[in-house]
């Protein structure tokens, strides 16, 4: 993820922050755990890139909810 994070840092500095869509485009969000995502967000913010966070990204089982039977 390091190369993707470096790219996000550069993008975040250019546009003054990052959106959830930026993260989804650059990272394999669907296969990452909430802890991994939180770690990446922390690295981005430490590098001076504010992240507009969608709390849904940090919930386990982020996929669509299964329909009730």
mmCIF file of N, CA, C and O in Angstrom:
data_model
loop_
_atom_site.group_PDB
_atom_site.id
_atom_site.type_symbol
_atom_site.label_atom_id
_atom_site.label_comp_id
_atom_site.label_asym_id
_atom_site.label_seq_id
_atom_site.Cartn_x
_atom_site.Cartn_y
_atom_site.Cartn_z
ATOM 1 N N UNK A 1 0.817 -1.215 0.000
ATOM 2 C CA UNK A 1 0.000 0.000 0.000
ATOM 3 C C UNK A 1 0.853 1.269 0.000
ATOM 4 O O UNK A 1 0.329 2.356 -0.153
ATOM 5 N N UNK A 2 2.164 1.115 0.212
ATOM 6 C CA UNK A 2 3.010 2.297 0.364
ATOM 7 C C UNK A 2 2.999 3.203 -0.867
ATOM 8 O O UNK A 2 2.914 4.420 -0.745
ATOM 9 N N UNK A 3 3.065 2.610 -2.047
ATOM 10 C CA UNK A 3 3.058 3.417 -3.269
ATOM 11 C C UNK A 3 1.731 4.155 -3.397
ATOM 12 O O UNK A 3 1.695 5.336 -3.738
ATOM 13 N N UNK A 4 0.639 3.457 -3.101
ATOM 14 C CA UNK A 4 -0.683 4.086 -3.167
ATOM 15 C C UNK A 4 -0.785 5.217 -2.155
ATOM 16 O O UNK A 4 -1.331 6.289 -2.458
ATOM 17 N N UNK A 5 -0.256 4.997 -0.956
ATOM 18 C CA UNK A 5 -0.313 6.039 0.082
ATOM 19 C C UNK A 5 0.506 7.251 -0.346
ATOM 20 O O UNK A 5 0.059 8.391 -0.189
ATOM 21 N N UNK A 6 1.688 7.011 -0.930
ATOM 22 C CA UNK A 6 2.500 8.131 -1.411
ATOM 23 C C UNK A 6 1.736 8.929 -2.470
ATOM 24 O O UNK A 6 1.758 10.164 -2.474
ATOM 25 N N UNK A 7 1.045 8.227 -3.358
ATOM 26 C CA UNK A 7 0.246 8.894 -4.381
ATOM 27 C C UNK A 7 -0.895 9.691 -3.769
ATOM 28 O O UNK A 7 -1.193 10.807 -4.208
ATOM 29 N N UNK A 8 -1.520 9.127 -2.743
ATOM 30 C CA UNK A 8 -2.611 9.835 -2.066
ATOM 31 C C UNK A 8 -2.094 11.077 -1.348
ATOM 32 O O UNK A 8 -2.760 12.108 -1.333
ATOM 33 N N UNK A 9 -0.901 10.979 -0.752
ATOM 34 C CA UNK A 9 -0.319 12.143 -0.078
ATOM 35 C C UNK A 9 -0.105 13.263 -1.095
ATOM 36 O O UNK A 9 -0.473 14.416 -0.853
ATOM 37 N N UNK A 10 0.453 12.917 -2.251
ATOM 38 C CA UNK A 10 0.684 13.922 -3.287
ATOM 39 C C UNK A 10 -0.642 14.524 -3.753
ATOM 40 O O UNK A 10 -0.771 15.746 -3.895
ATOM 41 N N UNK A 11 -1.638 13.677 -3.977
ATOM 42 C CA UNK A 11 -2.955 14.155 -4.419
ATOM 43 C C UNK A 11 -3.582 15.045 -3.347
ATOM 44 O O UNK A 11 -4.101 16.123 -3.643
ATOM 45 N N UNK A 12 -3.518 14.585 -2.101
ATOM 46 C CA UNK A 12 -4.111 15.353 -1.004
ATOM 47 C C UNK A 12 -3.469 16.721 -0.850
ATOM 48 O O UNK A 12 -4.150 17.710 -0.571
ATOM 49 N N UNK A 13 -2.172 16.791 -1.053
ATOM 50 C CA UNK A 13 -1.486 18.088 -0.953
ATOM 51 C C UNK A 13 -1.891 18.999 -2.107
ATOM 52 O O UNK A 13 -2.042 20.203 -1.918
ATOM 53 N N UNK A 14 -2.061 18.410 -3.306
ATOM 54 C CA UNK A 14 -2.470 19.225 -4.464
ATOM 55 C C UNK A 14 -3.871 19.782 -4.300
ATOM 56 O O UNK A 14 -4.136 20.922 -4.635
ATOM 57 N N UNK A 15 -4.788 18.941 -3.812
ATOM 58 C CA UNK A 15 -6.182 19.407 -3.753
ATOM 59 C C UNK A 15 -6.619 19.826 -2.351
ATOM 60 O O UNK A 15 -7.780 20.149 -2.141
ATOM 61 N N UNK A 16 -5.700 19.816 -1.395
ATOM 62 C CA UNK A 16 -6.023 20.311 -0.057
ATOM 63 C C UNK A 16 -6.777 19.327 0.808
ATOM 64 O O UNK A 16 -7.362 19.699 1.814
ATOM 65 N N UNK A 17 -6.776 18.066 0.445
ATOM 66 C CA UNK A 17 -7.454 17.044 1.238
ATOM 67 C C UNK A 17 -7.895 15.907 0.344
ATOM 68 O O UNK A 17 -7.749 15.960 -0.878
ATOM 69 N N UNK A 18 -8.419 14.867 0.981
ATOM 70 C CA UNK A 18 -8.839 13.677 0.249
ATOM 71 C C UNK A 18 -10.280 13.324 0.585
ATOM 72 O O UNK A 18 -10.738 13.540 1.705
ATOM 73 N N UNK A 19 -10.968 12.749 -0.371
ATOM 74 C CA UNK A 19 -12.350 12.309 -0.183
ATOM 75 C C UNK A 19 -12.383 10.782 -0.084
ATOM 76 O O UNK A 19 -11.420 10.103 -0.461
ATOM 77 N N UNK A 20 -13.491 10.220 0.386
ATOM 78 C CA UNK A 20 -13.607 8.761 0.402
ATOM 79 C C UNK A 20 -13.429 8.166 -1.000
ATOM 80 O O UNK A 20 -12.857 7.093 -1.152
ATOM 81 N N UNK A 21 -13.867 8.885 -2.022
ATOM 82 C CA UNK A 21 -13.717 8.401 -3.397
ATOM 83 C C UNK A 21 -12.244 8.312 -3.790
ATOM 84 O O UNK A 21 -11.845 7.378 -4.477
ATOM 85 N N UNK A 22 -11.439 9.285 -3.340
ATOM 86 C CA UNK A 22 -9.996 9.234 -3.613
ATOM 87 C C UNK A 22 -9.399 7.955 -3.019
ATOM 88 O O UNK A 22 -8.598 7.274 -3.659
ATOM 89 N N UNK A 23 -9.797 7.636 -1.788
ATOM 90 C CA UNK A 23 -9.273 6.443 -1.131
ATOM 91 C C UNK A 23 -9.706 5.187 -1.884
ATOM 92 O O UNK A 23 -8.904 4.277 -2.103
ATOM 93 N N UNK A 24 -10.970 5.151 -2.288
ATOM 94 C CA UNK A 24 -11.494 3.967 -2.983
ATOM 95 C C UNK A 24 -10.804 3.751 -4.331
ATOM 96 O O UNK A 24 -10.602 2.616 -4.743
ATOM 97 N N UNK A 25 -10.454 4.847 -5.004
ATOM 98 C CA UNK A 25 -9.770 4.716 -6.297
ATOM 99 C C UNK A 25 -8.343 4.205 -6.135
ATOM 100 O O UNK A 25 -7.848 3.459 -6.969
ATOM 101 N N UNK A 26 -7.669 4.603 -5.052
ATOM 102 C CA UNK A 26 -6.246 4.303 -4.900
ATOM 103 C C UNK A 26 -5.952 3.025 -4.115
ATOM 104 O O UNK A 26 -4.881 2.459 -4.260
ATOM 105 N N UNK A 27 -6.898 2.594 -3.301
ATOM 106 C CA UNK A 27 -6.634 1.470 -2.404
ATOM 107 C C UNK A 27 -7.636 0.336 -2.631
ATOM 108 O O UNK A 27 -8.769 0.586 -3.026
ATOM 109 N N UNK A 28 -7.229 -0.893 -2.308
ATOM 110 C CA UNK A 28 -8.167 -2.027 -2.397
ATOM 111 C C UNK A 28 -9.064 -2.067 -1.159
ATOM 112 O O UNK A 28 -9.007 -2.987 -0.340
ATOM 113 N N UNK A 29 -9.882 -1.036 -1.008
ATOM 114 C CA UNK A 29 -10.706 -0.858 0.192
ATOM 115 C C UNK A 29 -11.501 -2.119 0.529
ATOM 116 O O UNK A 29 -11.604 -2.502 1.690
ATOM 117 N N UNK A 30 -12.061 -2.768 -0.481
ATOM 118 C CA UNK A 30 -12.923 -3.931 -0.239
ATOM 119 C C UNK A 30 -12.191 -5.081 0.441
ATOM 120 O O UNK A 30 -12.819 -5.893 1.108
ATOM 121 N N UNK A 31 -10.873 -5.157 0.265
ATOM 122 C CA UNK A 31 -10.123 -6.264 0.862
ATOM 123 C C UNK A 31 -9.342 -5.835 2.099
ATOM 124 O O UNK A 31 -8.652 -6.655 2.696
ATOM 125 N N UNK A 32 -9.467 -4.574 2.476
ATOM 126 C CA UNK A 32 -8.737 -4.073 3.643
ATOM 127 C C UNK A 32 -9.615 -4.129 4.889
ATOM 128 O O UNK A 32 -10.822 -3.907 4.812
ATOM 129 N N UNK A 33 -8.994 -4.406 6.033
ATOM 130 C CA UNK A 33 -9.742 -4.393 7.292
ATOM 131 C C UNK A 33 -9.947 -2.942 7.730
ATOM 132 O O UNK A 33 -9.211 -2.042 7.307
ATOM 133 N N UNK A 34 -10.947 -2.711 8.592
ATOM 134 C CA UNK A 34 -11.135 -1.347 9.122
ATOM 135 C C UNK A 34 -9.867 -0.818 9.797
ATOM 136 O O UNK A 34 -9.559 0.361 9.697
ATOM 137 N N UNK A 35 -9.102 -1.697 10.450
ATOM 138 C CA UNK A 35 -7.867 -1.271 11.112
ATOM 139 C C UNK A 35 -6.831 -0.815 10.089
ATOM 140 O O UNK A 35 -6.125 0.170 10.310
ATOM 141 N N UNK A 36 -6.737 -1.536 8.963
ATOM 142 C CA UNK A 36 -5.789 -1.143 7.915
ATOM 143 C C UNK A 36 -6.175 0.210 7.327
ATOM 144 O O UNK A 36 -5.321 1.069 7.110
ATOM 145 N N UNK A 37 -7.456 0.405 7.088
ATOM 146 C CA UNK A 37 -7.926 1.671 6.539
ATOM 147 C C UNK A 37 -7.633 2.801 7.522
ATOM 148 O O UNK A 37 -7.138 3.859 7.137
ATOM 149 N N UNK A 38 -7.910 2.570 8.799
ATOM 150 C CA UNK A 38 -7.651 3.593 9.817
ATOM 151 C C UNK A 38 -6.162 3.925 9.870
ATOM 152 O O UNK A 38 -5.785 5.088 10.030
ATOM 153 N N UNK A 39 -5.309 2.921 9.699
ATOM 154 C CA UNK A 39 -3.865 3.152 9.703
ATOM 155 C C UNK A 39 -3.428 4.015 8.539
ATOM 156 O O UNK A 39 -2.597 4.912 8.688
ATOM 157 N N UNK A 40 -3.996 3.747 7.365
ATOM 158 C CA UNK A 40 -3.671 4.553 6.182
ATOM 159 C C UNK A 40 -4.143 5.991 6.389
ATOM 160 O O UNK A 40 -3.408 6.941 6.107
ATOM 161 N N UNK A 41 -5.360 6.149 6.900
ATOM 162 C CA UNK A 41 -5.895 7.495 7.144
ATOM 163 C C UNK A 41 -4.997 8.239 8.133
ATOM 164 O O UNK A 41 -4.685 9.415 7.928
ATOM 165 N N UNK A 42 -4.537 7.551 9.172
ATOM 166 C CA UNK A 42 -3.651 8.194 10.152
ATOM 167 C C UNK A 42 -2.356 8.643 9.476
ATOM 168 O O UNK A 42 -1.883 9.761 9.724
ATOM 169 N N UNK A 43 -1.787 7.802 8.606
ATOM 170 C CA UNK A 43 -0.554 8.182 7.897
ATOM 171 C C UNK A 43 -0.787 9.399 7.008
ATOM 172 O O UNK A 43 0.051 10.297 6.933
ATOM 173 N N UNK A 44 -1.925 9.421 6.334
ATOM 174 C CA UNK A 44 -2.232 10.551 5.451
ATOM 175 C C UNK A 44 -2.353 11.837 6.258
ATOM 176 O O UNK A 44 -1.816 12.878 5.875
ATOM 177 N N UNK A 45 -3.076 11.765 7.363
ATOM 178 C CA UNK A 45 -3.274 12.968 8.169
ATOM 179 C C UNK A 45 -1.965 13.423 8.812
ATOM 180 O O UNK A 45 -1.701 14.623 8.901
ATOM 181 N N UNK A 46 -1.115 12.480 9.222
ATOM 182 C CA UNK A 46 0.194 12.844 9.778
ATOM 183 C C UNK A 46 1.053 13.543 8.721
ATOM 184 O O UNK A 46 1.899 14.369 9.050
ATOM 185 N N UNK A 47 0.817 13.201 7.441
ATOM 186 C CA UNK A 47 1.577 13.816 6.346
ATOM 187 C C UNK A 47 0.972 15.155 5.924
ATOM 188 O O UNK A 47 1.423 15.752 4.954
ATOM 189 N N UNK A 48 -0.059 15.597 6.641
ATOM 190 C CA UNK A 48 -0.644 16.898 6.342
ATOM 191 C C UNK A 48 -1.762 16.865 5.319
ATOM 192 O O UNK A 48 -2.071 17.893 4.720
ATOM 193 N N UNK A 49 -2.363 15.691 5.115
ATOM 194 C CA UNK A 49 -3.472 15.560 4.153
ATOM 195 C C UNK A 49 -4.753 15.251 4.906
ATOM 196 O O UNK A 49 -4.975 14.105 5.304
ATOM 197 N N UNK A 50 -5.599 16.249 5.116
ATOM 198 C CA UNK A 50 -6.863 15.965 5.793
ATOM 199 C C UNK A 50 -7.698 15.000 4.951
ATOM 200 O O UNK A 50 -7.719 15.087 3.736
ATOM 201 N N UNK A 51 -8.356 14.065 5.631
ATOM 202 C CA UNK A 51 -9.180 13.072 4.939
ATOM 203 C C UNK A 51 -10.623 13.260 5.374
ATOM 204 O O UNK A 51 -10.937 13.242 6.566
ATOM 205 N N UNK A 52 -11.494 13.456 4.382
ATOM 206 C CA UNK A 52 -12.933 13.512 4.641
ATOM 207 C C UNK A 52 -13.359 12.053 4.721
ATOM 208 O O UNK A 52 -13.401 11.343 3.723
ATOM 209 N N UNK A 53 -13.618 11.586 5.934
ATOM 210 C CA UNK A 53 -13.812 10.161 6.135
ATOM 211 C C UNK A 53 -15.272 9.774 6.114
ATOM 212 O O UNK A 53 -16.100 10.417 6.740
ATOM 213 N N UNK A 54 -15.562 8.727 5.372
ATOM 214 C CA UNK A 54 -16.890 8.118 5.379
ATOM 215 C C UNK A 54 -16.823 7.037 6.448
ATOM 216 O O UNK A 54 -16.066 6.070 6.309
ATOM 217 N N UNK A 55 -17.583 7.195 7.525
ATOM 218 C CA UNK A 55 -17.510 6.242 8.635
ATOM 219 C C UNK A 55 -17.794 4.818 8.174
ATOM 220 O O UNK A 55 -17.335 3.860 8.778
ATOM 221 N N UNK A 56 -18.543 4.651 7.092
ATOM 222 C CA UNK A 56 -18.845 3.314 6.585
ATOM 223 C C UNK A 56 -17.576 2.574 6.192
ATOM 224 O O UNK A 56 -17.528 1.343 6.243
ATOM 225 N N UNK A 57 -16.520 3.302 5.816
ATOM 226 C CA UNK A 57 -15.264 2.652 5.433
ATOM 227 C C UNK A 57 -14.616 1.944 6.619
ATOM 228 O O UNK A 57 -13.837 1.025 6.439
ATOM 229 N N UNK A 58 -14.924 2.384 7.823
ATOM 230 C CA UNK A 58 -14.279 1.825 9.004
ATOM 231 C C UNK A 58 -15.115 0.746 9.675
ATOM 232 O O UNK A 58 -14.701 0.193 10.688
ATOM 233 N N UNK A 59 -16.287 0.445 9.138
ATOM 234 C CA UNK A 59 -17.118 -0.608 9.716
ATOM 235 C C UNK A 59 -16.728 -1.962 9.126
ATOM 236 O O UNK A 59 -16.494 -2.059 7.928
ATOM 237 N N UNK A 60 -16.696 -2.987 9.961
ATOM 238 C CA UNK A 60 -16.453 -4.321 9.401
ATOM 239 C C UNK A 60 -17.607 -4.700 8.471
ATOM 240 O O UNK A 60 -18.713 -4.190 8.614
ATOM 241 N N UNK A 61 -17.368 -5.594 7.544
ATOM 242 C CA UNK A 61 -18.407 -6.058 6.620
ATOM 243 C C UNK A 61 -19.075 -4.889 5.913
ATOM 244 O O UNK A 61 -20.264 -4.675 6.022
ATOM 245 N N UNK A 62 -18.242 -4.134 5.160
ATOM 246 C CA UNK A 62 -18.724 -2.931 4.495
ATOM 247 C C UNK A 62 -19.590 -3.239 3.284
ATOM 248 O O UNK A 62 -20.105 -2.346 2.656
ATOM 249 N N UNK A 63 -19.710 -4.505 2.918
ATOM 250 C CA UNK A 63 -20.496 -4.842 1.732
ATOM 251 C C UNK A 63 -21.948 -4.514 1.929
ATOM 252 O O UNK A 63 -22.396 -4.159 3.028
ATOM 253 N N UNK A 64 -22.750 -4.661 0.871
ATOM 254 C CA UNK A 64 -24.182 -4.379 1.000
ATOM 255 C C UNK A 64 -24.805 -5.331 2.012
ATOM 256 O O UNK A 64 -24.415 -6.490 2.100
ATOM 257 N N UNK A 65 -25.766 -4.826 2.736
ATOM 258 C CA UNK A 65 -26.433 -5.659 3.735
ATOM 259 C C UNK A 65 -27.220 -6.762 3.040
ATOM 260 O O UNK A 65 -27.836 -6.541 2.008
ATOM 261 N N UNK A 66 -27.176 -7.932 3.639
ATOM 262 C CA UNK A 66 -27.936 -9.053 3.068
ATOM 263 C C UNK A 66 -29.412 -8.818 3.325
ATOM 264 O O UNK A 66 -29.802 -8.340 4.400
ATOM 265 N N UNK A 67 -30.247 -9.104 2.339
ATOM 266 C CA UNK A 67 -31.684 -8.902 2.559
ATOM 267 C C UNK A 67 -32.198 -9.856 3.637
ATOM 268 O O UNK A 67 -31.725 -10.974 3.754
ATOM 269 N N UNK A 68 -33.116 -9.352 4.437
ATOM 270 C CA UNK A 68 -33.692 -10.187 5.485
ATOM 271 C C UNK A 68 -34.530 -11.294 4.854
ATOM 272 O O UNK A 68 -35.255 -11.058 3.905
ATOM 273 N N UNK A 69 -34.405 -12.490 5.422
ATOM 274 C CA UNK A 69 -35.147 -13.625 4.828
ATOM 275 C C UNK A 69 -36.586 -13.629 5.282
ATOM 276 O O UNK A 69 -36.919 -13.136 6.305
#
